[in-house]
Tab-separated table of C-alpha atoms in Angstrom:
chain	number	residue	atom	x	y	z
A	19	MET	CA	-20.272	-32.492	15.444
A	20	LYS	CA	-19.877	-29.207	13.480
A	21	PRO	CA	-18.040	-26.606	14.832
A	22	ALA	CA	-19.771	-24.027	16.396
A	23	GLY	CA	-20.355	-20.745	14.270
A	24	THR	CA	-19.523	-23.129	10.474
A	25	ARG	CA	-21.988	-23.176	8.281
A	26	PRO	CA	-22.681	-26.050	5.070
A	27	ARG	CA	-20.057	-25.432	2.245
A	28	SER	CA	-23.441	-25.177	0.108
A	29	ALA	CA	-24.317	-22.366	1.971
A	30	ALA	CA	-21.117	-20.255	1.400
A	31	PRO	CA	-22.152	-17.686	-1.408
A	32	THR	CA	-18.951	-18.194	-4.052
A	33	ASP	CA	-17.650	-14.252	-2.813
A	34	GLY	CA	-17.411	-15.825	0.658
A	35	VAL	CA	-19.743	-12.076	1.312
A	36	ALA	CA	-23.017	-12.525	2.354
A	37	GLY	CA	-25.386	-9.276	1.116
A	38	SER	CA	-22.410	-7.340	0.630
A	39	SER	CA	-22.196	-5.352	-2.060
A	40	TRP	CA	-18.571	-4.881	-4.293
A	41	LEU	CA	-18.393	-1.151	-4.256
A	42	ARG	CA	-18.969	-1.401	-0.027
A	43	ARG	CA	-16.404	-4.048	0.182
A	44	TRP	CA	-13.827	-1.918	-2.036
A	45	SER	CA	-14.829	1.719	-0.282
A	46	VAL	CA	-13.388	0.352	2.616
A	47	VAL	CA	-10.398	-1.010	1.051
A	48	VAL	CA	-9.399	2.316	-0.375
A	49	MET	CA	-10.142	3.821	2.783
A	50	LEU	CA	-8.097	1.927	4.567
A	51	LEU	CA	-4.960	2.148	2.273
A	52	LEU	CA	-5.109	5.952	3.055
A	53	PHE	CA	-5.397	4.948	6.524
A	54	MET	CA	-2.301	3.303	6.260
A	55	LEU	CA	-0.497	5.940	3.739
A	56	ILE	CA	-1.236	8.482	6.383
A	57	ASN	CA	0.142	6.491	8.682
A	58	TYR	CA	3.645	6.037	7.106
A	59	GLY	CA	3.556	9.581	6.807
A	60	ASP	CA	3.466	9.911	10.106
A	61	LYS	CA	6.151	7.692	10.795
A	62	THR	CA	8.560	9.296	7.660
A	63	VAL	CA	8.264	12.944	8.228
A	64	LEU	CA	10.776	12.511	11.775
A	65	GLY	CA	13.433	10.947	9.578
A	66	LEU	CA	12.770	13.954	7.024
A	67	ALA	CA	13.433	16.340	9.478
A	68	ALA	CA	15.916	14.688	11.212
A	69	ARG	CA	18.851	17.394	10.529
A	70	PRO	CA	17.050	20.416	11.264
A	71	ILE	CA	15.565	18.489	14.367
A	72	MET	CA	19.284	17.474	15.516
A	73	HIS	CA	20.482	21.131	14.361
A	74	GLU	CA	17.389	22.760	16.526
A	75	PHE	CA	18.104	20.774	19.225
A	76	GLY	CA	21.617	19.819	19.486
A	77	LEU	CA	21.337	16.008	19.741
A	78	SER	CA	24.110	13.973	18.752
A	79	PRO	CA	23.491	10.687	16.476
A	80	SER	CA	22.779	8.679	19.080
A	81	GLN	CA	20.342	11.003	20.910
A	82	TYR	CA	18.364	11.344	17.568
A	83	GLY	CA	18.503	7.422	17.454
A	84	LEU	CA	17.041	7.445	20.934
A	85	LEU	CA	13.828	9.656	19.701
A	86	SER	CA	13.382	8.147	17.211
A	87	SER	CA	13.167	4.546	18.961
A	88	SER	CA	10.341	5.968	21.663
A	89	PHE	CA	8.019	6.048	18.657
A	90	PHE	CA	8.085	2.222	19.659
A	91	PHE	CA	8.319	2.459	22.972
A	92	LEU	CA	4.814	1.578	23.715
A	93	PHE	CA	4.473	0.611	20.142
A	94	SER	CA	4.067	-3.175	20.583
A	95	LEU	CA	2.260	-3.178	24.127
A	96	CYS	CA	-0.815	-1.233	22.898
A	97	ALA	CA	-1.127	-3.191	19.580
A	98	LEU	CA	-1.513	-6.211	21.737
A	99	THR	CA	-3.954	-4.488	23.917
A	100	VAL	CA	-6.092	-3.123	20.770
A	101	GLY	CA	-5.610	-6.194	19.426
A	102	LEU	CA	-7.394	-8.522	21.979
A	103	ALA	CA	-9.586	-5.757	22.862
A	104	SER	CA	-10.495	-6.208	19.272
A	105	SER	CA	-13.121	-9.093	19.346
A	106	ARG	CA	-15.717	-7.386	21.116
A	107	ILE	CA	-15.054	-3.709	20.161
A	108	SER	CA	-16.035	-2.390	16.442
A	109	THR	CA	-13.063	-2.059	14.481
A	110	ARG	CA	-14.558	0.626	12.409
A	111	TRP	CA	-14.366	3.200	15.889
A	112	ILE	CA	-10.750	1.728	16.839
A	113	LEU	CA	-9.824	2.937	13.518
A	114	LEU	CA	-10.918	6.414	14.194
A	115	VAL	CA	-9.920	6.661	17.515
A	116	LEU	CA	-5.842	5.852	16.645
A	117	ALA	CA	-6.232	8.392	13.430
A	118	LEU	CA	-7.294	11.199	15.630
A	119	VAL	CA	-4.843	10.182	18.176
A	120	TRP	CA	-1.949	10.543	14.937
A	121	ALA	CA	-3.636	13.776	14.172
A	122	VAL	CA	-3.396	15.213	17.721
A	123	THR	CA	0.091	13.642	18.741
A	124	GLN	CA	1.485	15.785	14.946
A	125	VAL	CA	0.014	19.068	16.250
A	126	SER	CA	1.253	18.874	19.002
A	127	VAL	CA	4.952	19.095	17.652
A	128	VAL	CA	3.983	22.466	16.381
A	129	ALA	CA	3.856	24.121	19.430
A	130	ALA	CA	7.374	21.934	20.612
A	131	GLY	CA	9.944	24.145	22.270
A	132	GLY	CA	12.339	21.744	23.348
A	133	ILE	CA	13.113	17.545	23.321
A	134	GLY	CA	10.612	16.610	26.135
A	135	LEU	CA	7.631	17.999	23.944
A	136	LEU	CA	8.540	16.310	21.190
A	137	LEU	CA	9.884	12.895	22.525
A	138	ALA	CA	6.270	12.723	24.367
A	139	SER	CA	4.133	13.440	21.066
A	140	ARG	CA	6.108	10.126	19.105
A	141	ILE	CA	5.898	7.591	22.766
A	142	VAL	CA	1.894	8.655	21.767
A	143	LEU	CA	2.501	8.879	18.225
A	144	GLY	CA	3.635	4.613	18.437
A	145	ALA	CA	1.684	3.860	20.566
A	146	ALA	CA	-1.566	4.472	18.885
A	147	GLU	CA	0.008	3.178	15.228
A	148	GLY	CA	1.181	0.173	16.666
A	149	PRO	CA	-2.604	-1.219	16.313
A	150	ALA	CA	-2.554	0.548	12.975
A	151	GLN	CA	-1.711	-2.322	10.280
A	152	PRO	CA	-2.958	-5.189	12.367
A	153	MET	CA	-6.855	-3.734	12.939
A	154	ALA	CA	-6.593	-2.561	9.278
A	155	LEU	CA	-5.902	-6.596	7.815
A	156	HIS	CA	-8.150	-7.530	10.657
A	157	ALA	CA	-11.254	-5.063	8.672
A	158	ALA	CA	-10.572	-5.841	5.551
A	159	HIS	CA	-10.046	-9.682	5.921
A	160	SER	CA	-13.794	-9.412	7.260
A	161	TRP	CA	-14.849	-9.154	4.283
A	162	PHE	CA	-12.900	-11.452	1.651
A	163	PRO	CA	-12.642	-15.030	1.969
A	164	ASN	CA	-9.226	-16.559	2.241
A	165	ALA	CA	-8.084	-17.620	-0.972
A	166	LYS	CA	-9.377	-13.877	-2.075
A	167	ARG	CA	-7.753	-11.918	0.702
A	168	ASN	CA	-3.717	-11.191	-0.966
A	169	ILE	CA	-4.406	-8.162	-3.202
A	170	PRO	CA	-6.705	-6.447	-0.364
A	171	SER	CA	-4.062	-7.027	1.618
A	172	ALA	CA	-1.650	-6.235	-1.279
A	173	LEU	CA	-3.132	-2.763	-1.239
A	174	ILE	CA	-3.008	-2.230	2.865
A	175	VAL	CA	0.582	-2.969	3.192
A	176	GLY	CA	1.472	-1.041	-0.111
A	177	GLY	CA	-0.738	1.953	1.078
A	178	GLY	CA	2.735	2.020	3.793
A	179	ALA	CA	4.720	2.443	0.547
A	180	LEU	CA	2.662	4.434	-1.371
A	181	GLY	CA	2.503	7.114	1.589
A	182	GLY	CA	6.137	7.022	1.837
A	183	ALA	CA	6.650	7.660	-2.442
A	184	ILE	CA	4.209	10.514	-1.547
A	185	ALA	CA	5.013	12.486	1.578
A	186	THR	CA	8.938	11.999	0.858
A	187	PRO	CA	9.036	14.378	-1.884
A	188	LEU	CA	6.056	16.325	-1.017
A	189	LEU	CA	7.363	16.631	2.810
A	190	THR	CA	10.479	17.880	1.535
A	191	VAL	CA	9.013	20.319	-0.113
A	192	VAL	CA	7.372	21.621	2.770
A	193	ILE	CA	10.603	20.921	5.057
A	194	VAL	CA	12.785	23.376	2.991
A	195	HIS	CA	10.463	26.180	2.112
A	196	PHE	CA	8.310	26.237	5.224
A	197	GLY	CA	10.023	24.809	8.022
A	198	TRP	CA	9.889	21.384	9.659
A	199	ARG	CA	6.890	22.557	12.013
A	200	ALA	CA	5.279	23.225	8.839
A	201	ALA	CA	5.462	19.614	7.568
A	202	PHE	CA	3.682	18.331	10.756
A	203	LEU	CA	1.135	21.003	10.568
A	204	THR	CA	0.740	19.486	7.492
A	205	LEU	CA	-0.195	15.672	8.332
A	206	PHE	CA	-2.677	17.114	11.242
A	207	LEU	CA	-5.189	18.284	8.660
A	208	VAL	CA	-4.671	15.345	6.447
A	209	GLY	CA	-6.033	13.024	9.348
A	210	CYS	CA	-8.513	15.015	10.560
A	211	ALA	CA	-9.968	14.644	6.976
A	212	TRP	CA	-9.518	11.048	7.005
A	213	CYS	CA	-11.298	10.920	9.829
A	214	ALA	CA	-14.335	12.733	8.211
A	215	LEU	CA	-14.312	10.435	5.686
A	216	TRP	CA	-13.992	7.047	7.407
A	217	LEU	CA	-17.037	8.317	9.025
A	218	ALA	CA	-19.173	8.419	6.213
A	219	ILE	CA	-17.447	5.282	4.763
A	220	GLY	CA	-16.264	2.872	7.078
A	221	ARG	CA	-18.250	-0.085	8.362
A	222	ASP	CA	-17.254	-3.603	10.001
A	223	GLY	CA	-17.457	-6.739	7.269
A	224	PRO	CA	-19.956	-9.456	8.253
A	225	VAL	CA	-19.198	-12.954	9.227
A	226	ASP	CA	-16.114	-14.932	7.593
A	227	LEU	CA	-17.690	-17.275	5.013
A	228	ALA	CA	-15.193	-20.471	4.112
A	229	PRO	CA	-15.431	-20.266	-0.057
A	230	ALA	CA	-17.341	-23.190	-1.959
A	231	GLY	CA	-14.727	-26.424	-1.638
A	232	VAL	CA	-12.555	-25.154	0.728
A	233	ALA	CA	-12.424	-26.093	4.504
A	234	GLN	CA	-12.690	-22.818	6.660
A	235	VAL	CA	-11.140	-22.710	10.185
A	236	PRO	CA	-13.560	-23.203	12.809
A	237	ALA	CA	-15.499	-19.807	14.814
A	238	SER	CA	-14.407	-21.505	18.257
A	239	ARG	CA	-11.684	-20.203	20.155
A	240	VAL	CA	-8.378	-22.535	20.287
A	241	PRO	CA	-5.130	-21.975	22.651
A	242	TYR	CA	-2.838	-19.290	21.290
A	243	ARG	CA	-0.330	-21.148	22.388
A	244	ARG	CA	-1.010	-23.814	19.250
A	245	ILE	CA	-1.459	-20.333	16.488
A	246	LEU	CA	1.699	-19.019	17.726
A	247	LEU	CA	4.014	-22.217	17.893
A	248	SER	CA	2.938	-23.506	14.490
A	249	GLY	CA	5.495	-23.603	12.273
A	250	THR	CA	3.988	-21.132	9.840
A	251	TRP	CA	3.657	-18.522	12.621
A	252	LEU	CA	7.512	-18.921	13.787
A	253	GLY	CA	8.751	-19.469	9.851
A	254	GLY	CA	6.663	-16.077	9.244
A	255	PHE	CA	7.634	-14.005	12.700
A	256	THR	CA	11.770	-14.501	11.998
A	257	GLY	CA	11.185	-12.897	8.163
A	258	ALA	CA	8.907	-10.254	9.715
A	259	PHE	CA	10.957	-9.553	12.445
A	260	GLY	CA	14.426	-8.761	9.911
A	261	ALA	CA	11.832	-7.110	7.362
A	262	TYR	CA	10.431	-4.758	10.300
A	263	TRP	CA	14.561	-3.919	11.122
A	264	THR	CA	14.517	-2.703	7.484
A	265	SER	CA	11.355	-0.874	7.375
A	266	THR	CA	12.520	1.148	11.001
A	267	LEU	CA	15.728	1.825	8.956
A	268	MET	CA	14.170	3.168	6.094
A	269	VAL	CA	11.863	5.566	7.987
A	270	ALA	CA	14.846	6.930	10.519
A	271	TRP	CA	17.996	6.723	8.420
A	272	LEU	CA	18.300	5.873	4.726
A	273	PRO	CA	17.655	9.627	3.945
A	274	SER	CA	20.599	10.423	6.375
A	275	TYR	CA	22.846	8.170	5.307
A	276	LEU	CA	22.335	9.098	2.267
A	277	GLU	CA	23.361	12.960	3.271
A	278	THR	CA	26.226	11.985	5.567
A	279	ALA	CA	27.841	8.688	3.972
A	280	LEU	CA	27.254	9.191	0.617
A	281	GLY	CA	27.270	13.031	0.014
A	282	TYR	CA	23.980	13.639	-1.748
A	283	SER	CA	22.195	16.400	-1.345
A	284	THR	CA	19.073	16.891	0.711
A	285	GLY	CA	16.950	16.601	-2.792
A	286	GLU	CA	18.857	14.729	-4.391
A	287	ALA	CA	18.608	12.182	-0.827
A	288	ALA	CA	14.942	12.485	-0.950
A	289	ALA	CA	14.503	11.577	-4.432
A	290	ILE	CA	16.575	8.451	-4.397
A	291	ALA	CA	14.466	8.031	-0.492
A	292	THR	CA	11.500	7.609	-2.706
A	293	ILE	CA	12.242	5.379	-5.139
A	294	PRO	CA	12.435	1.960	-2.459
A	295	TRP	CA	8.468	3.367	-1.575
A	296	LEU	CA	7.367	3.174	-4.950
A	297	ALA	CA	9.048	0.167	-6.006
A	298	GLY	CA	7.968	-1.323	-2.818
A	299	LEU	CA	3.951	0.056	-3.797
A	300	ILE	CA	4.537	-1.573	-6.929
A	301	LEU	CA	5.914	-5.128	-5.829
A	302	THR	CA	3.543	-5.491	-2.666
A	303	PHE	CA	1.075	-5.441	-5.091
A	304	ALA	CA	2.090	-7.435	-7.738
A	305	HIS	CA	3.233	-10.380	-5.362
A	306	GLY	CA	-0.166	-10.277	-4.143
A	307	ALA	CA	-1.967	-10.601	-7.677
A	308	ILE	CA	0.505	-13.466	-8.645
A	309	THR	CA	-0.246	-14.968	-4.992
A	310	GLN	CA	-3.855	-14.914	-5.203
A	311	TRP	CA	-3.764	-15.957	-9.155
A	312	LEU	CA	-1.450	-18.971	-7.888
A	313	LEU	CA	-4.122	-20.398	-5.323
A	314	HIS	CA	-7.138	-19.728	-7.855
A	315	LEU	CA	-5.019	-22.195	-10.273
A	316	GLY	CA	-4.756	-24.439	-6.917
A	317	VAL	CA	-1.247	-23.781	-6.498
A	318	PRO	CA	-1.131	-24.583	-2.319
A	319	SER	CA	-0.854	-21.782	0.016
A	320	ARG	CA	2.524	-23.356	1.167
A	321	ILE	CA	3.977	-22.777	-2.342
A	322	ALA	CA	2.191	-19.532	-3.333
A	323	ARG	CA	2.772	-17.459	-0.036
A	324	GLY	CA	5.716	-19.360	1.632
A	325	VAL	CA	7.979	-20.129	-1.174
A	326	LEU	CA	7.919	-17.382	-3.149
A	327	GLY	CA	7.691	-14.520	-0.224
A	328	GLY	CA	10.908	-16.256	0.717
A	329	CYS	CA	12.872	-16.070	-1.876
A	330	VAL	CA	11.706	-12.514	-2.361
A	331	LEU	CA	13.103	-11.823	1.407
A	332	ILE	CA	16.346	-13.829	0.773
A	333	LEU	CA	16.818	-11.604	-2.331
A	334	ALA	CA	16.268	-8.404	-0.162
A	335	GLY	CA	18.573	-9.659	2.298
A	336	LEU	CA	21.263	-10.315	0.033
A	337	ALA	CA	20.984	-6.783	-1.503
A	338	MET	CA	21.315	-5.301	2.029
A	339	VAL	CA	24.458	-7.020	2.704
A	340	LEU	CA	25.902	-6.407	-0.520
A	341	LEU	CA	24.882	-2.317	-0.359
A	342	PRO	CA	27.401	-1.308	1.560
A	343	THR	CA	30.738	-3.102	-0.823
A	344	VAL	CA	29.168	-1.207	-3.862
A	345	THR	CA	30.859	1.856	-4.938
A	346	GLN	CA	28.717	2.258	-8.454
A	347	PRO	CA	26.190	4.877	-8.415
A	348	VAL	CA	23.420	3.105	-10.356
A	349	LEU	CA	24.567	-1.065	-9.180
A	350	ARG	CA	24.740	1.516	-5.203
A	351	ILE	CA	21.164	2.533	-6.274
A	352	VAL	CA	19.720	-0.471	-7.907
A	353	LEU	CA	20.469	-2.428	-4.562
A	354	ILE	CA	19.198	0.396	-2.360
A	355	ALA	CA	15.766	-0.082	-3.970
A	356	VAL	CA	15.878	-3.804	-3.862
A	357	ALA	CA	16.664	-3.705	-0.164
A	358	PHE	CA	14.234	-1.521	1.252
A	359	SER	CA	11.488	-2.198	-1.143
A	360	PHE	CA	11.445	-6.276	-1.268
A	361	HIS	CA	11.277	-6.201	1.981
A	362	GLY	CA	7.620	-5.288	2.253
A	363	VAL	CA	6.124	-8.142	0.744
A	364	THR	CA	6.582	-9.922	4.180
A	365	PHE	CA	4.077	-7.801	5.984
A	366	ALA	CA	0.904	-8.266	3.259
A	367	ASN	CA	1.995	-12.133	3.064
A	368	GLY	CA	2.739	-13.112	6.078
A	369	GLN	CA	-0.343	-11.410	7.849
A	370	THR	CA	-2.494	-12.723	5.580
A	371	VAL	CA	-1.097	-16.558	6.193
A	372	ASN	CA	-1.389	-15.654	9.473
A	373	SER	CA	-5.270	-15.171	9.054
A	374	GLU	CA	-5.228	-18.262	6.844
A	375	ILE	CA	-4.316	-20.108	10.336
A	376	SER	CA	-6.496	-18.435	12.679
A	377	PRO	CA	-9.785	-18.785	13.789
A	378	PRO	CA	-11.995	-15.713	12.869
A	379	ALA	CA	-12.559	-15.059	16.699
A	380	GLN	CA	-9.016	-14.644	17.286
A	381	ARG	CA	-7.741	-13.392	13.827
A	382	GLY	CA	-7.497	-9.671	15.513
A	383	ALA	CA	-5.283	-10.886	18.375
A	384	VAL	CA	-3.231	-12.933	16.467
A	385	LEU	CA	-2.624	-10.608	13.946
A	386	SER	CA	-1.358	-7.989	16.523
A	387	VAL	CA	0.185	-10.220	18.923
A	388	SER	CA	2.234	-10.914	15.593
A	389	VAL	CA	2.987	-7.240	15.427
A	390	ALA	CA	3.443	-6.473	19.030
A	391	LEU	CA	6.316	-8.948	18.936
A	392	VAL	CA	7.995	-8.018	15.376
A	393	THR	CA	7.919	-4.642	16.011
A	394	VAL	CA	10.497	-4.775	18.968
A	395	ALA	CA	13.060	-4.746	15.955
A	396	GLY	CA	11.385	-1.320	15.269
A	397	LEU	CA	12.338	-0.164	19.585
A	398	LEU	CA	16.105	-1.672	18.428
A	399	ALA	CA	16.949	-0.890	14.801
A	400	PRO	CA	17.372	3.025	15.219
A	401	TYR	CA	19.166	3.326	18.233
A	402	VAL	CA	21.700	0.331	17.431
A	403	THR	CA	22.100	2.138	14.782
A	404	GLY	CA	22.879	5.692	15.896
A	405	ARG	CA	25.501	3.682	18.515
A	406	LEU	CA	27.540	2.006	15.518
A	407	VAL	CA	27.470	5.270	13.466
A	408	GLU	CA	28.608	6.921	16.458
A	409	ALA	CA	31.060	4.365	17.139
A	410	ALA	CA	32.755	3.733	14.125
A	411	ASP	CA	35.676	5.625	11.776
A	412	GLY	CA	32.929	7.574	9.870
A	413	PRO	CA	29.710	7.324	8.664
A	414	ALA	CA	29.775	5.049	5.847
A	415	ALA	CA	31.721	2.462	7.689
A	416	GLY	CA	28.959	2.674	10.843
A	417	PHE	CA	26.258	1.816	8.287
A	418	ALA	CA	28.239	-1.441	6.965
A	419	THR	CA	27.622	-2.394	10.092
A	420	ALA	CA	24.267	-1.448	10.541
A	421	PHE	CA	23.293	-2.538	7.232
A	422	ALA	CA	24.295	-6.364	7.673
A	423	ILE	CA	22.356	-6.691	10.899
A	424	PRO	CA	18.635	-6.662	8.818
A	425	GLY	CA	20.521	-8.239	6.008
A	426	VAL	CA	21.380	-11.482	7.899
A	427	LEU	CA	18.025	-11.288	9.428
A	428	MET	CA	15.880	-11.505	6.480
A	429	MET	CA	18.001	-14.415	4.618
A	430	ALA	CA	17.543	-16.010	7.610
A	431	GLY	CA	14.286	-15.555	7.922
A	432	GLY	CA	13.539	-16.133	4.260
A	433	LEU	CA	15.212	-19.329	4.458
A	434	GLY	CA	12.183	-20.072	7.333
A	435	ALA	CA	9.598	-19.216	5.445
A	436	LEU	CA	11.041	-21.551	3.016
A	437	PHE	CA	10.954	-24.596	4.967
A	438	PHE	CA	8.297	-23.904	7.744
A	439	VAL	CA	5.458	-22.043	6.516
A	440	ARG	CA	2.419	-24.291	5.773
A	441	PRO	CA	-0.504	-22.380	6.254
A	442	GLU	CA	-2.869	-26.072	5.169
A	443	ARG	CA	-1.430	-28.485	7.275
A	444	ASP	CA	-1.135	-25.930	10.737
A	445	ALA	CA	-4.843	-24.901	9.312
A	446	ARG	CA	-6.031	-28.304	9.237
A	447	ARG	CA	-4.548	-28.853	12.929
A	448	ILE	CA	-6.016	-25.848	14.449
A	449	ALA	CA	-9.225	-26.846	13.068
A	450	ALA	CA	-8.986	-30.752	14.426
A	451	LEU	CA	-8.203	-29.173	17.652
A	452	ALA	CA	-11.405	-26.722	18.011
A	453	VAL	CA	-13.505	-29.722	16.943
A	454	VAL	CA	-11.877	-32.015	19.561
A	455	LYS	CA	-12.512	-28.830	22.085
A	456	GLU	CA	-16.355	-28.709	21.199
A	457	LYS	CA	-17.057	-32.182	22.087
A	458	PRO	CA	-18.821	-33.455	24.861
């Protein structure tokens, strides 16, 4: 008996998307890229305004770390909740509501007269940003077959790097010349503009279809534990946890590290902090293009996605561990670029692999569960770093210890990807389970 929801391979169109126009598909991808750009701008602004905020409210490093960590108080819970609801609610409307909440939280900060409102706004913002990446990828993957998802995934995840690259210098200029509240107001206006465009352009994609010659994961549901306990999911989770720890450090602490530990001015720190964002954007897209090209040539997903992604993550971890030991300025900047950009490959690649092994009806939930668990690292990283910096003899010593944690996590995650990420094998096992479940 054929799994419910599947079609004969001969019935699947060559591009895997029936009746959808090229322009519509890529218009949605561009909007999702901009969605992630705004997402990272909203995250980055607090780190960029760290010094004036700490000065105005009299915050210690650990108190600022707690404020930064508050972003993740409801992040994982909301990612999970919205992900589970995505099988019943249109992704188009989910994304619109999320963006509207972001905008409201940014404008509320403008009126902040104390740490209480600022803390509340970050908690609400984190709750609304928790589902952002999995929902954006879920929306994009509904328009593309498995073999053609790496480039859209890279563009959407790369939107975060682009957001950092654009937001870091521009918001720094706004903060320096107009004050830190003006930066939050700017993000409010940008968010409102995106919502208006999304109402006109955003649409849900058609039903997932397998490209000719490729087995499709059945549309029927399987127990989530079968997916989440697979070697592919567990191997990807290990690497993503370390990568997210690194990503959070980049947003919350990298500008401060450059100023307090390395002695750069605010302008110099902003310029250097922009480099990883730009490098991450280029690398994420290049990795996606290379992976998709390898898949087109017939290279197994285990190699194209698992081994290649694992090697990149190992390099990022090694650079992070070596960074505090280097004193030569140029080499130090190179290591900063590698450590804080190579890790980003994991987000696009890992979630594409998760889509590969997930039944379409459960894809949004699986992507969201992954984010919910991975982003626990975001809750821990800012506060742990603040405590380490505060307890050390000086900022440089504190950051050296703080950087060792994600460095080791990323190297371990890279090794996990090399040995345990086997998408084709696990997709077959999950497909077989669905077939058995449907037999009378």
